[in-house]
Coordinates of C-alpha atoms and ligand atoms in Angstrom, one line a residue:
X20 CA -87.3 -2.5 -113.7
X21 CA -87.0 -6.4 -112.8
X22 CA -88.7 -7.1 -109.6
X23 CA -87.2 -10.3 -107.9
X24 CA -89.2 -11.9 -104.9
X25 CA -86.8 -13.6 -102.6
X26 CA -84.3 -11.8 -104.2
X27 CA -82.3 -11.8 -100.3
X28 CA -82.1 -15.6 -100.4
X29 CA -79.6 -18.3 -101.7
X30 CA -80.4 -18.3 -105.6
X31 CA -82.3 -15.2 -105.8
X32 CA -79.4 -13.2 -104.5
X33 CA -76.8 -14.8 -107.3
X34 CA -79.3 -13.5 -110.1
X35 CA -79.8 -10.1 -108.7
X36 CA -76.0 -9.9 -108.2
X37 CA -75.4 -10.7 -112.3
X38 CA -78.3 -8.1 -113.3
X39 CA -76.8 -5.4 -111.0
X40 CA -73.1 -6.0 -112.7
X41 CA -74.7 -5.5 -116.2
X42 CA -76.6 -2.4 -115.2
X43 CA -80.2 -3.1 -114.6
X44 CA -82.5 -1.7 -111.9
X45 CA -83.7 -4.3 -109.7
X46 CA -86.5 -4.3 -106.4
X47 CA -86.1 -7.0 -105.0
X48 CA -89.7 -8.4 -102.5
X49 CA -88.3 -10.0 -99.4
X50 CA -90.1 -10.6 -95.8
X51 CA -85.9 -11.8 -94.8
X52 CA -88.2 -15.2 -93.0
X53 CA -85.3 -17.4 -95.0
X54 CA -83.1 -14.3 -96.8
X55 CA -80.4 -12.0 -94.6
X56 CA -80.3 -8.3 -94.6
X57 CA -76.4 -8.4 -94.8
X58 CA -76.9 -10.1 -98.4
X59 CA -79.2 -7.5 -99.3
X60 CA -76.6 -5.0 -98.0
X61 CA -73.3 -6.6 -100.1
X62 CA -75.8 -5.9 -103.0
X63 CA -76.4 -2.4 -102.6
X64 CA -73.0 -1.9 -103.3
X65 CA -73.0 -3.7 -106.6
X66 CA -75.6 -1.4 -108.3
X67 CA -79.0 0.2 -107.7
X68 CA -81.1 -1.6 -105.9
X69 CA -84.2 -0.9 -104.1
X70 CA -85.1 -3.2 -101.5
X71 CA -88.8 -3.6 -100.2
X72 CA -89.3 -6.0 -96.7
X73 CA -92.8 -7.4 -97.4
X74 CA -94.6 -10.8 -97.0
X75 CA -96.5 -12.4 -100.1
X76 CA -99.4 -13.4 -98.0
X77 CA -100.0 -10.1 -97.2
X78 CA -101.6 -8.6 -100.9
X79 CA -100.9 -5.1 -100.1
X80 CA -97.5 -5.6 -99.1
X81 CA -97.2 -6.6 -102.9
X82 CA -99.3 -4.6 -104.4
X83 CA -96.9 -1.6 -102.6
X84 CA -94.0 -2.7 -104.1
X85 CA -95.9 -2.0 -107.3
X86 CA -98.0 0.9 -107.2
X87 CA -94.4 3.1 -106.5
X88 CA -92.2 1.3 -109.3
X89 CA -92.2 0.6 -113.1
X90 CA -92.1 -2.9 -112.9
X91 CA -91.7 -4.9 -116.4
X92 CA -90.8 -8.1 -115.5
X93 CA -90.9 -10.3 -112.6
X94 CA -88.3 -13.2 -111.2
X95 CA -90.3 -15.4 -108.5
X96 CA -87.7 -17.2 -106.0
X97 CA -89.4 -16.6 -103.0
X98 CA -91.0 -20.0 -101.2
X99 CA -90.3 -22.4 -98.7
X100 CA -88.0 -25.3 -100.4
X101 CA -87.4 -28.1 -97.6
X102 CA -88.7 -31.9 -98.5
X103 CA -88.6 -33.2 -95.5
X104 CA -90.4 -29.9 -93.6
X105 CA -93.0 -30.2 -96.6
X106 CA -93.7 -33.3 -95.5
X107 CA -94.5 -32.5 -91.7
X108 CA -96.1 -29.1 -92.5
X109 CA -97.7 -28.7 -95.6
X110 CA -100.2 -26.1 -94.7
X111 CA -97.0 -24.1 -94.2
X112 CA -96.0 -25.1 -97.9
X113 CA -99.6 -24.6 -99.3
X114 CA -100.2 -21.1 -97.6
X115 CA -96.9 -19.4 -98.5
X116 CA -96.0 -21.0 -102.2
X117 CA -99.6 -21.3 -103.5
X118 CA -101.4 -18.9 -101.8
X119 CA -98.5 -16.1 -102.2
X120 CA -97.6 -16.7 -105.9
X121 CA -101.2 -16.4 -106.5
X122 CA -101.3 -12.6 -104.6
X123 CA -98.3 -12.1 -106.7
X124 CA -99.8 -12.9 -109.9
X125 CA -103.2 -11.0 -109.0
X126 CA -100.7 -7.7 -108.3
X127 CA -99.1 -8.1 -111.5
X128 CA -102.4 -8.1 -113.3
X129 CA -103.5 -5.1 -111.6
X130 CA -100.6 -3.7 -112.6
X131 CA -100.4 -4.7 -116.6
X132 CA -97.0 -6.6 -116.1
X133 CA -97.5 -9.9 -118.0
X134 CA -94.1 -11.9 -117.9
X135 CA -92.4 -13.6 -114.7
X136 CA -89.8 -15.8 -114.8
X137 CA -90.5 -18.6 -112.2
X138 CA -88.4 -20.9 -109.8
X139 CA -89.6 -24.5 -110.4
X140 CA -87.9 -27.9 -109.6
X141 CA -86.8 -31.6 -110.4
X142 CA -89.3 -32.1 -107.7
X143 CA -92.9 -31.5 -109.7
X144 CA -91.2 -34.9 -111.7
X145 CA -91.3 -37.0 -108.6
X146 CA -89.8 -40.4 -108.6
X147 CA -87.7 -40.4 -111.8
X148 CA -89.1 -43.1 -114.5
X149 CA -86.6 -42.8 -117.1
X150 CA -82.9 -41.1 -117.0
X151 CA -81.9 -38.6 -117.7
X152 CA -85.1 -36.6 -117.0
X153 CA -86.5 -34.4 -120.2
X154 CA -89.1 -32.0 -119.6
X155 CA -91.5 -34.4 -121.3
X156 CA -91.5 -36.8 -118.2
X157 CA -94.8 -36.9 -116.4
X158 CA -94.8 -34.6 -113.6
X159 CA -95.8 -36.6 -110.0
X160 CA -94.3 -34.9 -107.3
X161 CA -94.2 -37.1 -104.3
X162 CA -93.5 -34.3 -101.3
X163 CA -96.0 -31.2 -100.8
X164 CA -93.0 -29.1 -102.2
X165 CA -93.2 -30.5 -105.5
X166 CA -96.5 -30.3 -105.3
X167 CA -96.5 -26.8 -104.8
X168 CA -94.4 -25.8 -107.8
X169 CA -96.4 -28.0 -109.6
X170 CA -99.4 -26.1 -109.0
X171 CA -98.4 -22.8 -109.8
X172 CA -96.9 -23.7 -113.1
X173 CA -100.9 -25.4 -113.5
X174 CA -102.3 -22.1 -112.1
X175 CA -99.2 -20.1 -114.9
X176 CA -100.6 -22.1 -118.1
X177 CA -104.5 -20.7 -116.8
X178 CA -103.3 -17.4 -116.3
X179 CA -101.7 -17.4 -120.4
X180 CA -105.2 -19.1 -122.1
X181 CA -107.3 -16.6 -119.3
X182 CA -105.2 -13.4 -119.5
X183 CA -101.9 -13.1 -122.1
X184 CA -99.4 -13.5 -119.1
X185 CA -96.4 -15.2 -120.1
X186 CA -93.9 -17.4 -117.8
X187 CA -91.0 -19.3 -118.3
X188 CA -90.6 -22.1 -115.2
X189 CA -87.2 -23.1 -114.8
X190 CA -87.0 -26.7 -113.4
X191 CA -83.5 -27.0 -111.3
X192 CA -81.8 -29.9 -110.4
X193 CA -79.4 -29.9 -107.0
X194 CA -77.8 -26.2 -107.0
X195 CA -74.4 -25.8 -106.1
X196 CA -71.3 -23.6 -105.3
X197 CA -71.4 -19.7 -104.9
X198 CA -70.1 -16.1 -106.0
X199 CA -67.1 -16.5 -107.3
X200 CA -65.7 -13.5 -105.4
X201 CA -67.4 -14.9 -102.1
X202 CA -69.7 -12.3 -101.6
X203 CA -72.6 -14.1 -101.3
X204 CA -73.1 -17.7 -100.7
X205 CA -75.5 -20.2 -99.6
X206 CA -76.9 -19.2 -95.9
X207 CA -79.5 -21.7 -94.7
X208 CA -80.4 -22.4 -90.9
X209 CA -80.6 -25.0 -90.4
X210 CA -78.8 -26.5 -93.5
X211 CA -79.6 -29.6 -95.1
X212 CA -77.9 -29.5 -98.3
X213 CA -75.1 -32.4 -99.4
X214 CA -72.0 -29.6 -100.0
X215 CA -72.6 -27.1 -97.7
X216 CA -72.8 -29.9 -94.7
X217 CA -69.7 -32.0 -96.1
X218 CA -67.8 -28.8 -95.8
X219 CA -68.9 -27.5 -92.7
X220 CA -68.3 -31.5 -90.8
X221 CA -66.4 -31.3 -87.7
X222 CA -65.4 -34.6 -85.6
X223 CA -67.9 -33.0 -82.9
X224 CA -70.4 -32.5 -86.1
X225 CA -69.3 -35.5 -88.5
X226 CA -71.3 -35.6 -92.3
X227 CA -74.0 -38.3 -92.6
X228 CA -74.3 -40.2 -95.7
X229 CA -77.7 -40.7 -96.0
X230 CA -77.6 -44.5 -97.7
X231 CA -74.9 -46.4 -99.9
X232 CA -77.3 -49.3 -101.1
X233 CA -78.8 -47.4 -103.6
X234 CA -79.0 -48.8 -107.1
X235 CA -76.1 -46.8 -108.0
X236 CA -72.5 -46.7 -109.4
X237 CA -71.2 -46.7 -106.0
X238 CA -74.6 -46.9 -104.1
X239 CA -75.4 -43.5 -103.3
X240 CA -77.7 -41.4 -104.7
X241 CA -76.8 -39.5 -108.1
X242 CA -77.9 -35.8 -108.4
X243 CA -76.6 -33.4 -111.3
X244 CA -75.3 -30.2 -109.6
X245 CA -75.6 -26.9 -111.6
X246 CA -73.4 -23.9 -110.8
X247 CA -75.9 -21.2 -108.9
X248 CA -74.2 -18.2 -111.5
X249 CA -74.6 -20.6 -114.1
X250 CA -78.2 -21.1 -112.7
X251 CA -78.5 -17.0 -112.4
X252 CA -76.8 -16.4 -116.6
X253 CA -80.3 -18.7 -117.5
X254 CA -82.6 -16.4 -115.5
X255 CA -81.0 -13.9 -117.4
X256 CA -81.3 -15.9 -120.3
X257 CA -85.4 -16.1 -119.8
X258 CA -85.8 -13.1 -119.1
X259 CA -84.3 -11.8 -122.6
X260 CA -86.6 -14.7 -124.2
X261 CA -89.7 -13.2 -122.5
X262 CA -88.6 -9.6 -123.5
X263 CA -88.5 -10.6 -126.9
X264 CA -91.8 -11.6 -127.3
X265 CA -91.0 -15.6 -126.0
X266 CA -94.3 -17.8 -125.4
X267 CA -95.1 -19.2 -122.1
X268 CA -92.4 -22.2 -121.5
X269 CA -90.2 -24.4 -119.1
X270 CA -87.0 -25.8 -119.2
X271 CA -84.7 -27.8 -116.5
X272 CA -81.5 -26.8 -115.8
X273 CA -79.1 -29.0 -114.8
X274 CA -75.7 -30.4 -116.8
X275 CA -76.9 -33.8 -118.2
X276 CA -74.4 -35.4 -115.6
X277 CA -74.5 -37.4 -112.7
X278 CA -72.5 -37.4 -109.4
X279 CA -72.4 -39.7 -106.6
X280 CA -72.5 -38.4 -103.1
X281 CA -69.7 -40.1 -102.2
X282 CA -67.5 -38.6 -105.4
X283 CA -68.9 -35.3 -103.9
X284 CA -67.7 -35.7 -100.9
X285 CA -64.4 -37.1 -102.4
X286 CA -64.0 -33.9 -104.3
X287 CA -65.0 -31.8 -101.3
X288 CA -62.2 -33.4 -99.4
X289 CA -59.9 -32.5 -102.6
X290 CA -61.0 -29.3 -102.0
X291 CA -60.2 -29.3 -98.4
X292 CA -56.9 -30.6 -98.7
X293 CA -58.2 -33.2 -95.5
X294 CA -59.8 -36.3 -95.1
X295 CA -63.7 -35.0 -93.4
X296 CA -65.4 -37.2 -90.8
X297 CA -67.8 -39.6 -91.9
X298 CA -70.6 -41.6 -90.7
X299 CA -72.3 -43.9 -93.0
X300 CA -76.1 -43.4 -92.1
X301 CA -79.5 -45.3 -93.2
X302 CA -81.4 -43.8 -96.5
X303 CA -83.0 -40.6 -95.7
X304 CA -86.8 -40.6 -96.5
X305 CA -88.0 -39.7 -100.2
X306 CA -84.4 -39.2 -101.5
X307 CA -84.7 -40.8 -105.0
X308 CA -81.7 -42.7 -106.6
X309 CA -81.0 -41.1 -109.3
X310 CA -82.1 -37.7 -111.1
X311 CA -80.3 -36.1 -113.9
X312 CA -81.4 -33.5 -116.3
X313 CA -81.2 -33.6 -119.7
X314 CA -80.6 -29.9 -120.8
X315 CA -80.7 -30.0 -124.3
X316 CA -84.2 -27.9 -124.8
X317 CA -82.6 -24.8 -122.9
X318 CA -79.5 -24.9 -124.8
X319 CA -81.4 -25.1 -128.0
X320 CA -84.3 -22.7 -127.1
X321 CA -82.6 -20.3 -124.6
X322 CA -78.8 -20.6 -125.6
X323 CA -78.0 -20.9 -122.0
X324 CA -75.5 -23.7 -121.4
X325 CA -73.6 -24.7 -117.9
X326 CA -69.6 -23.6 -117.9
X327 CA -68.4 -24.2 -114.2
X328 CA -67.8 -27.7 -113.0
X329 CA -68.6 -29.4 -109.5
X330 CA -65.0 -28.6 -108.7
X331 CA -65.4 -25.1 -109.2
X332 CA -68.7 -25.1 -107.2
X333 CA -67.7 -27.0 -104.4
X334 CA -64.1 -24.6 -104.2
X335 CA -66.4 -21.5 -104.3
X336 CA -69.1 -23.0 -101.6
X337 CA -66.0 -23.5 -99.4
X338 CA -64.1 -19.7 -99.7
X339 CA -68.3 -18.7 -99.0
X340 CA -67.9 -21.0 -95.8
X341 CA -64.9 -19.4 -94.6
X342 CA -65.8 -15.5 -95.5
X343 CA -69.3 -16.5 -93.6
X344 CA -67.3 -17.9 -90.7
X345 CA -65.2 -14.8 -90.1
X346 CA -68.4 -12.6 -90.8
X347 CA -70.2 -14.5 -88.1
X348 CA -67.2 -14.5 -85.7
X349 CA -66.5 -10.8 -86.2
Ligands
UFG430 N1 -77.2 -36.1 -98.4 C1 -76.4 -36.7 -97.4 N2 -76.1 -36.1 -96.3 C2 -76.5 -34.8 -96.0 C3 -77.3 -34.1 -97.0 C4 -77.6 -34.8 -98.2 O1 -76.0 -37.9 -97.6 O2 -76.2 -34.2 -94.9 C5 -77.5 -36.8 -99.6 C6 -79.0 -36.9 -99.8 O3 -79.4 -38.1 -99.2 C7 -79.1 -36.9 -101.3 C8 -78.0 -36.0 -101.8 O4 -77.1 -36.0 -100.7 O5 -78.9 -38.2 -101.8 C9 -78.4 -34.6 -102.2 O6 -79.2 -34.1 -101.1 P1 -79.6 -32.6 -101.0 O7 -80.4 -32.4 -99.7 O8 -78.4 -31.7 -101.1 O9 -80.5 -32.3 -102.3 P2 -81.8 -33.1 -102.7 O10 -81.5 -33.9 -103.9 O11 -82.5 -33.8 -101.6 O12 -82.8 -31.8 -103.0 C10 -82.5 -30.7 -103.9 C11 -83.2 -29.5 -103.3 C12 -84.7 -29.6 -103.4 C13 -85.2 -30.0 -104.7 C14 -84.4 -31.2 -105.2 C15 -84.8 -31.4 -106.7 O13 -82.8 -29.3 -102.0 O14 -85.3 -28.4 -103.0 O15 -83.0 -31.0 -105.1 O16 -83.9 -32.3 -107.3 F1 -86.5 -30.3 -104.7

């Protein structure tokens, strides 16, 4: 069985959706702090699923979801992912990322399970110093977030030398789109993510730009967005490479391309079929210019490569918008 912590939350949910569709039994570990029940509950009816409402600070809540399942391998979403709340609150960040992952890992030593596939990020690279990023770039996070990840991919490498456990860290760039059949989508209160707040701008709500004299083609900031099923067919992807005997490793995923918020927010009003309100704000704190990812180690090592475009993303984040809209309404 694959155990996925934060299996009820934006990415983990798109992962544990493609595993139930090809047939595998899945547990996913969720205390529902950032995940929603109702995702957990579309799931159920997508294959067999076992869900287990726990908290990794709490050991035994882990250690539970362990003792009464045959657990192989593990897929390790859950965390708390917001910069700018990082910044302000980093015992928050320290206590849940660090402190849980490392209850995680204890449990799965306890329990002889000695591969996990882990949810790292951009972030642990900090402020870009060449482009596009390779996974040889130093690692400097700049935000306790970064930091965080950084530290359990440290405390992952001590854990292989010390004890034979095996991870793969996926580092992904800016996440995008959703199910393509809108039964899950991104679900974040509040939300602070470029798509999902272009799409949801009202003229009582308008979208702020966060900057437009940035060193840039257009001057805003350049992220690469990778498809969230694309992002879940390379979990899958690492999780095959770790069941076939694969070393400890990490690999970014992103698509080796750049966009601009504004041609995001262009394509989003494509989308739309209508112009979306717009206020051109100052920079927002920490946002680096430009990161993009160069991909070519996971397309080489784990055959994974990206197939949807931003279109595609940004037409499937806004059919999620609607069916979440109606839900909430109903
Ligand atoms: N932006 C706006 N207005 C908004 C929201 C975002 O202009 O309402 C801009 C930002 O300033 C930035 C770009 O859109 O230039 C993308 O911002 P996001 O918040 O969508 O994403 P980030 O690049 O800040 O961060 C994402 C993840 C982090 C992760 C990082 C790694 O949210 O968890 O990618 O690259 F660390």
């Amino acid at each position: 069985m694959i155990l996925v912590t934060g299996g009820a939350g934006y990415i983990g949910s798109h992962l544990v959706m493609a595993l139930l569709e090809q047939g595998e039994n899945v547990i996913v570990f969720d205390s529902l702090e950032v995940g929603h029940i109702e995702t957990i509950e579309t799931l159920k009816k997508y294959g067999n699923l076992k869900f287990v409402q726990g908290n990794l600070k709490n050991l035994d809540d882990i250690r539970g979801a362990f003792l009464v399942n045959k657990i192989d391998t593990v897929v390790h979403f859950a965390a708390y992912s917001q910069v700018a709340e990082s910044v302000k609150n980093p015992q928050k960040y320290y206590y849940n990322n660090v402190y849980g992952t490392l209850n995680l890992l204890n449990a799965m030593l306890e329990f002889g399970v000695k591969k996990i596939v882990f949810s790292s990020t951009a972030a642990t690279y900090g402020e870009p110093e060449y482009t596009p990023i390779d996974e040889n770039h130093p690692q400097h996070p700049i935000n306790p977030y970064g930091k965080t990840k950084l530290m359990i991919e440290h405390i992952m490498d001590d854990y292989d030398t010390a004890y034979g456990l095996k991870s793969v860290r996926l580092r992904y760039f800016n996440v995008a789109g959703a199910d393509s059949k809108a039964r899950i989508g991104e679900w974040h209160e509040p939300e602070t993510h470029l798509i999902p707040n272009i799409l949801k701008a009202t003229s009582d709500k308008v979208f702020k730009m966060f900057g437009e004299d940035y060193d840039t083609k257009d001057g805003t900031c350049v992220r690469d967005y990778i498809n969230v099923e694309d992002l879940a067919q390379a979990h899958i992807k690492a999780i095959d490479y770790l069941k076939q005997g694969g070393e400890t490793n990490f690999f970014n995923l992103g698509t080796n391309d750049g966009s601009s918020v504004k041609e995001v927010f262009a394509a989003c009003e494509k989308v739309k079929g209508e112009s979306i309100p717009l206020e051109v704000c100052p920079r927002r704190e920490g946002d680096p210019a430009t990161l993009v990812a160069d991909n070519k180690k996971a397309k080489d090592v784990l055959s994974w490569a990206p197939e949807k475009d931003l279109e595609h993303s940004i037409k499937t984040a806004y059919d999620w918008e609607k069916e979440l809209k109606s839900r909430i309404s109903e």
